[in-house]
Each structure stands twice: as C-alpha cells, then as structure tokens.
Amino acid sequence: MFSIPTFLESFGPLAMAARFTLLVSGLGIALGLVIGALVCACALSKSRGLRRFAAIWVSFLRGVPLLVQLLLMYYLLPVVGISIPALAAAVITVGICASAYISEIWRGAIGALPPGQSEAAEAIGMAPGTIWTRIVLPQAVVMSLPALVNELILLVKASSLVSMVGIMEVTRASQAQAATTFRPLEVYLAAACIYLAINLCLAGIGRWLEHKAAV
Amino acid sequence: MVQASSVEIRKVNKFYGPFQALTDIDLSIPPGKVTCLIGPSGSGKSTLLRCINFLEEYDSGEVLIDGQMIGYDAPGKKMSGRKLREMRRGIGMVFQQFNLWPHMTAQENVAEGLIRVRGLPKAEAASRAAEALRKVGLADRMANHPARLSGGQQQRVAIARAIAMEPKLMLFDEPTSALDPELVGEVLTVMKTLASEGMTMVVVTHEMGFAAHVADQVAFMEAGELVAVDAPSRILHQPEDARIQSFLRTYHERNAF
Ligand SMILES: Nc1ncnc2c1ncn2[C@@H]1O[C@H](COP(=O)(O)OP(=O)(O)OP(=O)(O)O)[C@@H](O)[C@H]1O
Ligand SMILES: [Mg+2]
C-alpha cells in the first residue's frame, strides 16, 4: 500500500537536502558562465594556441562523464596537496564541466549572427570592443537563453552525481530516507516531485526572460 | 550642399585564394556625382564597392579617398585600425540586407554611431537621429524595432543611419534588390534626394531606370574587370562592347512579359 503520510513526511528532509542541489547547480552554472565566457573568447581568438586550448578543454570535458570528473577531482586534489571541502570541489568540478557546454552554446550563438551585423558597425567606424559589447553580445546572449536554461536544467539533474563524493543533496538524502523508512516508492516519488518543481520553476523563469528580451 | 569626397581607384587587384575577383580596376569617382556599377552576378561589383571602405581588403593597387589611400599607409603596409576607422566615418554604406541591429529601435539604430563613434551626448544623438529619420520620411516610426518595419522602411532607416554620421561619400550595394517591387520606389526617392544634394554616391544596382536617370556615369563590370565607364546613355542605349549588349539583352528579356 502506498503510504501518503510517509510520502508527505519525506518532503521535510528532502527539502533540506534540496538546498545543496540548488547550491551545487546554482554556483556550478555561475562558475560555468564565467569560465565558459573565457573559453569561448579563447575559441574565437586570433591566437592558434588559445584556440587549440579551447578545443582540448571542450572535447575533454564533454567526452568524460561528469561522475568520472567528480571522482578524479576528489582523488586528485589530495594527491597534489590541495585540501578543500568536498562541497567546494564538487561545485568547481560541476562549473568546469558546464563551462565546456556553455562555451559551445555561446560560440554557436555568436557564429549564428549574420556577418552583416558587425559589418554595418565597422562601416560607420565603430571600434572592435564597442562592436562586441553593443552589437554582438546583446544579440548572442538573447539567442543563447533557451540553450542556457536547458543547460541549467540538465545541471540540476546532473547534480545528483555529487552524492557520490558524499554530499547530501536530494538524491543521496532520498536514498538514506528510503533505507530508514523502508518505503522507497514514497520517498523517491517525493524526490521526483522536488526535482520537477525546481526544473519547472527554471523553465518558467527562462520563458519569462526570453519574453522580456524579445523585441 | 554637403561636402563631397572623390574616390580614385588605381590598378586594384583582389584575390580570393587563387581566384582573382578584381583585375586591374581603374575608376575615377568625381565628387558630388552618382556612379552606378552594373554587370552580371559574380562580376565583382560588391567586391569593388567594399574595397572603397576597406570592408574587403584589396591586394594591390590603390583606393584613394580625397587623395588619401584607405587601408594602407603605403603599398603593402596596413594602416592602423584607428586611422581606418577615422576614414570610415566619412563613408556611409547601405547594404542589400539592410543590416539594421534588431535589438534596437529605429531611432537607436541611427543614434548608436553618433553616441559610440562620434561621442555625442545621448540627447543630442537622439534629436539628430530623429532629424535623419524625418528626412527619410519615418518620423512616425522612430520607436519601432526593425522587425516591425516593412523592407522599404528598414532600408530607409539604414540610409538614415548612414547619413546621420554626415558622410561625404555613400556606398550602396543593391539597396533595393531585397525589396518587394512596390517598395522599391520609396527607397529610390530618398536616394535621388541625396544625389540632388550633391552627395558623392557609388551605387551597385540592377535598377537600370535609376542608372539611366540619376547616374552621372555608369561603370560596367564583367568577370572581375571593368569593361567600360561612360555616360549612362552611352552604356545603356548605344553600348559598343558585345558583353554589355548581351547583358542588357538578358536584362530586357527578364523584365519583359
Ligand atoms: N569571401 C569570398 N570568398 C571567395 N570568393 C568570393 C568571396 N566573395 C566573393 N567571391 C567571389 O568573387 C566574385 C565576385 O563576387 P561579388 O560578390 O563581388 O559579385 P557581384 O558582382 O556583387 O555579384 P552579385 O550581383 O551576385 O551581387 C564571385 O565569383 C564570388 O563568387
Ligand atoms: Mg553583389
């Protein structure tokens, strides 16, 4: 029999754990946006070395599963003598991983701009930096919004992987809860509801932003 | 009367890899006159036009604006970006696809260069932009984004964006080719007004009527070469060169029904 009280009671501890899910994915995406912008700048730069670096960065981070990256980071840091909390290591790893996807999203959005957009600016004598900040980036950011929201939703779900390095986020908390209550179905259903609620909110915010940015 | 530039094109060559897009082009564009560039597709009209503001880099020869070479300080020695931008400020360009910035209103499109390139205060830029838009007949469309304007209106905004910078030379690359036939007239009218004010204009066009009635000289290009430059009547009505005759025959066949 499905126990509705157990189902409802699971929300308490799982909501506490959701803070870590939000923390890891929120900080992860923030870090990913910053690093992603830098990697994208490398990918588009005139220097061949920087372009090469960006290509390697992207293919490594997209080619290796996030779980393996988390474990690598977890075991690598002590070896090189760096000791930081597991949570920080997890956020950094998630951010670095996201940066690869985000840099590709931005590169794609910038590449999709018709060349005439910057040519029109060049033709009136606008400086390259101004062209970037006034013409290219405002359009590229708007164009990339749907893909960025998608990436953020993927990240919220992927954050369940950080449970493997001992962080008590929603997935790990529900495993623990299931073990103590012997009611896995109720607990995991509650966990599903929490993930769904977070991601529906994100999708809604994304749509609202797109709507606001559209002219 | 606007102050008008002259353009002197001498022995210009341009390659795309092994493909030669322009061969030894010589062309004099006198100040205050309208020069139309015509010729078949792929003949190098756009390439030549874009060499004049150095959006396209020519490989050898010279393009002189009022006697000053654009793009190079000396043959083979590139000019600094700052100097090139300085020269470009005096040259307006209008594109086939308008190339308006979609995230800005008509007025913002026109004011952008005044603020970011000429360094005018925002309020003054806005009022000058409004004036330029009035001049092209769009006083009531200033707050519209490009997506909310017809093709003809968009192209007029693009012209306003160029003239607001007070250029001494205007380049047009098939400004009416992307327009529905009923919208061509409004753009040509604005261009005629500019011509009558004494602006130096170089116009790549397939509008033979415009070339016949507005141009002071017509240059015919084919396969990267400048075949002939002459008065419009001599090119369009009594061409001597067989290539021009054949081009005009095709043109008339396409426009007959
Ligand atoms: N970026 C480029 N790379 C390689 N070839 C090019 C490039 N741009 C133009 N060309 C070639 O140079 C030639 C001249 O092109 P251009 O665009 O100047 O022709 P056009 O006379 O303007 O033609 P249209 O009437 O179709 O606009 C064409 O054969 C074209 O294929
Ligand atoms: Mg062309």
mmCIF file of C-alpha atoms in Angstrom, chain B residues 100-226:
data_model
loop_
_atom_site.group_PDB
_atom_site.id
_atom_site.type_symbol
_atom_site.label_atom_id
_atom_site.label_comp_id
_atom_site.label_asym_id
_atom_site.label_seq_id
_atom_site.Cartn_x
_atom_site.Cartn_y
_atom_site.Cartn_z
ATOM 1 C CA LEU B 100 19.865 47.000 -39.066
ATOM 2 C CA TRP B 101 20.521 45.981 -35.472
ATOM 3 C CA PRO B 102 17.392 44.085 -34.423
ATOM 4 C CA HIS B 103 17.767 44.725 -30.689
ATOM 5 C CA MET B 104 17.490 48.492 -31.134
ATOM 6 C CA THR B 105 14.638 50.736 -32.251
ATOM 7 C CA ALA B 106 14.895 52.705 -35.493
ATOM 8 C CA GLN B 107 15.979 55.764 -33.565
ATOM 9 C CA GLU B 108 18.527 53.811 -31.511
ATOM 10 C CA ASN B 109 19.939 52.280 -34.695
ATOM 11 C CA VAL B 110 20.582 55.757 -36.043
ATOM 12 C CA ALA B 111 21.797 57.253 -32.760
ATOM 13 C CA GLU B 112 24.209 54.395 -31.957
ATOM 14 C CA GLY B 113 27.000 55.600 -34.221
ATOM 15 C CA LEU B 114 26.560 59.201 -33.119
ATOM 16 C CA ILE B 115 26.988 58.154 -29.493
ATOM 17 C CA ARG B 116 29.601 55.398 -29.755
ATOM 18 C CA VAL B 117 31.636 56.674 -32.694
ATOM 19 C CA ARG B 118 31.145 60.437 -32.763
ATOM 20 C CA GLY B 119 30.879 60.680 -28.984
ATOM 21 C CA LEU B 120 27.798 62.908 -28.954
ATOM 22 C CA PRO B 121 25.732 63.149 -25.748
ATOM 23 C CA LYS B 122 22.695 60.842 -25.816
ATOM 24 C CA ALA B 123 20.124 63.630 -26.008
ATOM 25 C CA GLU B 124 21.793 65.314 -28.929
ATOM 26 C CA ALA B 125 22.292 61.998 -30.717
ATOM 27 C CA ALA B 126 18.602 61.209 -30.241
ATOM 28 C CA SER B 127 17.499 64.512 -31.718
ATOM 29 C CA ARG B 128 19.865 64.182 -34.675
ATOM 30 C CA ALA B 129 18.648 60.628 -35.220
ATOM 31 C CA ALA B 130 15.078 61.902 -35.207
ATOM 32 C CA GLU B 131 16.026 64.513 -37.778
ATOM 33 C CA ALA B 132 17.677 61.930 -40.052
ATOM 34 C CA LEU B 133 14.622 59.687 -39.782
ATOM 35 C CA ARG B 134 12.348 62.614 -40.611
ATOM 36 C CA LYS B 135 14.423 63.216 -43.693
ATOM 37 C CA VAL B 136 13.762 59.693 -44.972
ATOM 38 C CA GLY B 137 10.069 60.019 -44.145
ATOM 39 C CA LEU B 138 9.986 57.917 -40.990
ATOM 40 C CA ALA B 139 9.209 60.477 -38.311
ATOM 41 C CA ASP B 140 6.327 58.295 -37.123
ATOM 42 C CA ARG B 141 8.301 55.045 -36.940
ATOM 43 C CA MET B 142 11.185 56.045 -34.688
ATOM 44 C CA ALA B 143 10.213 53.802 -31.767
ATOM 45 C CA ASN B 144 9.716 50.695 -33.912
ATOM 46 C CA HIS B 145 12.156 47.824 -33.880
ATOM 47 C CA PRO B 146 13.282 46.676 -37.352
ATOM 48 C CA ALA B 147 11.100 43.568 -37.142
ATOM 49 C CA ARG B 148 8.072 45.870 -37.030
ATOM 50 C CA LEU B 149 9.019 47.751 -40.214
ATOM 51 C CA SER B 150 8.490 46.916 -43.882
ATOM 52 C CA GLY B 151 11.544 46.217 -46.039
ATOM 53 C CA GLY B 152 11.363 49.662 -47.602
ATOM 54 C CA GLN B 153 11.127 51.304 -44.186
ATOM 55 C CA GLN B 154 14.046 49.242 -42.900
ATOM 56 C CA GLN B 155 16.191 50.287 -45.817
ATOM 57 C CA ARG B 156 15.286 53.927 -45.229
ATOM 58 C CA VAL B 157 16.314 53.560 -41.575
ATOM 59 C CA ALA B 158 19.598 52.122 -42.833
ATOM 60 C CA ILE B 159 20.062 55.166 -45.063
ATOM 61 C CA ALA B 160 19.236 57.454 -42.143
ATOM 62 C CA ARG B 161 21.790 55.594 -40.017
ATOM 63 C CA ALA B 162 24.422 56.305 -42.642
ATOM 64 C CA ILE B 163 23.573 59.953 -43.345
ATOM 65 C CA ALA B 164 23.286 60.835 -39.647
ATOM 66 C CA MET B 165 27.058 60.345 -39.488
ATOM 67 C CA GLU B 166 27.371 63.153 -42.054
ATOM 68 C CA PRO B 167 29.391 61.186 -44.596
ATOM 69 C CA LYS B 168 30.964 62.755 -47.646
ATOM 70 C CA LEU B 169 30.564 59.599 -49.689
ATOM 71 C CA MET B 170 27.827 56.993 -49.753
ATOM 72 C CA LEU B 171 28.149 53.410 -50.962
ATOM 73 C CA PHE B 172 25.041 51.411 -51.855
ATOM 74 C CA ASP B 173 25.158 47.663 -52.544
ATOM 75 C CA GLU B 174 21.960 46.727 -54.372
ATOM 76 C CA PRO B 175 19.838 48.708 -51.906
ATOM 77 C CA THR B 176 16.541 47.694 -53.495
ATOM 78 C CA SER B 177 17.228 44.091 -54.506
ATOM 79 C CA ALA B 178 15.735 42.571 -51.358
ATOM 80 C CA LEU B 179 12.572 44.659 -51.622
ATOM 81 C CA ASP B 180 9.136 43.827 -52.963
ATOM 82 C CA PRO B 181 8.633 45.762 -56.221
ATOM 83 C CA GLU B 182 6.086 48.156 -54.708
ATOM 84 C CA LEU B 183 8.612 49.223 -52.031
ATOM 85 C CA VAL B 184 11.493 49.994 -54.391
ATOM 86 C CA GLY B 185 10.246 53.467 -55.260
ATOM 87 C CA GLU B 186 10.315 54.890 -51.727
ATOM 88 C CA VAL B 187 13.987 53.943 -51.329
ATOM 89 C CA LEU B 188 14.988 55.258 -54.753
ATOM 90 C CA THR B 189 13.235 58.539 -53.964
ATOM 91 C CA VAL B 190 15.360 59.013 -50.861
ATOM 92 C CA MET B 191 18.480 58.206 -52.869
ATOM 93 C CA LYS B 192 17.525 60.729 -55.536
ATOM 94 C CA THR B 193 17.139 63.412 -52.898
ATOM 95 C CA LEU B 194 20.625 62.622 -51.587
ATOM 96 C CA ALA B 195 22.021 62.790 -55.109
ATOM 97 C CA SER B 196 20.369 66.152 -55.739
ATOM 98 C CA GLU B 197 22.018 67.482 -52.563
ATOM 99 C CA GLY B 198 25.401 66.795 -54.087
ATOM 100 C CA MET B 199 26.431 63.638 -52.215
ATOM 101 C CA THR B 200 29.068 61.508 -53.892
ATOM 102 C CA MET B 201 27.351 58.176 -54.421
ATOM 103 C CA VAL B 202 28.537 54.817 -55.692
ATOM 104 C CA VAL B 203 25.602 52.534 -56.340
ATOM 105 C CA VAL B 204 25.686 48.873 -57.287
ATOM 106 C CA THR B 205 22.292 48.309 -58.843
ATOM 107 C CA HIS B 206 20.135 46.288 -61.146
ATOM 108 C CA GLU B 207 17.718 49.214 -61.435
ATOM 109 C CA MET B 208 18.542 50.358 -64.959
ATOM 110 C CA GLY B 209 15.941 53.107 -64.723
ATOM 111 C CA PHE B 210 17.767 54.611 -61.752
ATOM 112 C CA ALA B 211 21.106 54.284 -63.539
ATOM 113 C CA ALA B 212 19.681 55.928 -66.663
ATOM 114 C CA HIS B 213 18.054 58.852 -64.902
ATOM 115 C CA VAL B 214 20.180 59.567 -61.843
ATOM 116 C CA ALA B 215 23.705 58.393 -62.590
ATOM 117 C CA ASP B 216 26.325 60.757 -63.930
ATOM 118 C CA GLN B 217 28.413 57.818 -65.044
ATOM 119 C CA VAL B 218 27.845 54.090 -65.347
ATOM 120 C CA ALA B 219 30.591 51.502 -64.973
ATOM 121 C CA PHE B 220 30.061 48.042 -66.405
ATOM 122 C CA MET B 221 31.918 45.090 -64.887
ATOM 123 C CA GLU B 222 32.321 41.539 -66.007
ATOM 124 C CA ALA B 223 34.436 38.689 -64.649
ATOM 125 C CA GLY B 224 36.369 40.975 -62.323
ATOM 126 C CA GLU B 225 37.190 43.517 -64.994
ATOM 127 C CA LEU B 226 35.910 46.999 -65.596
#
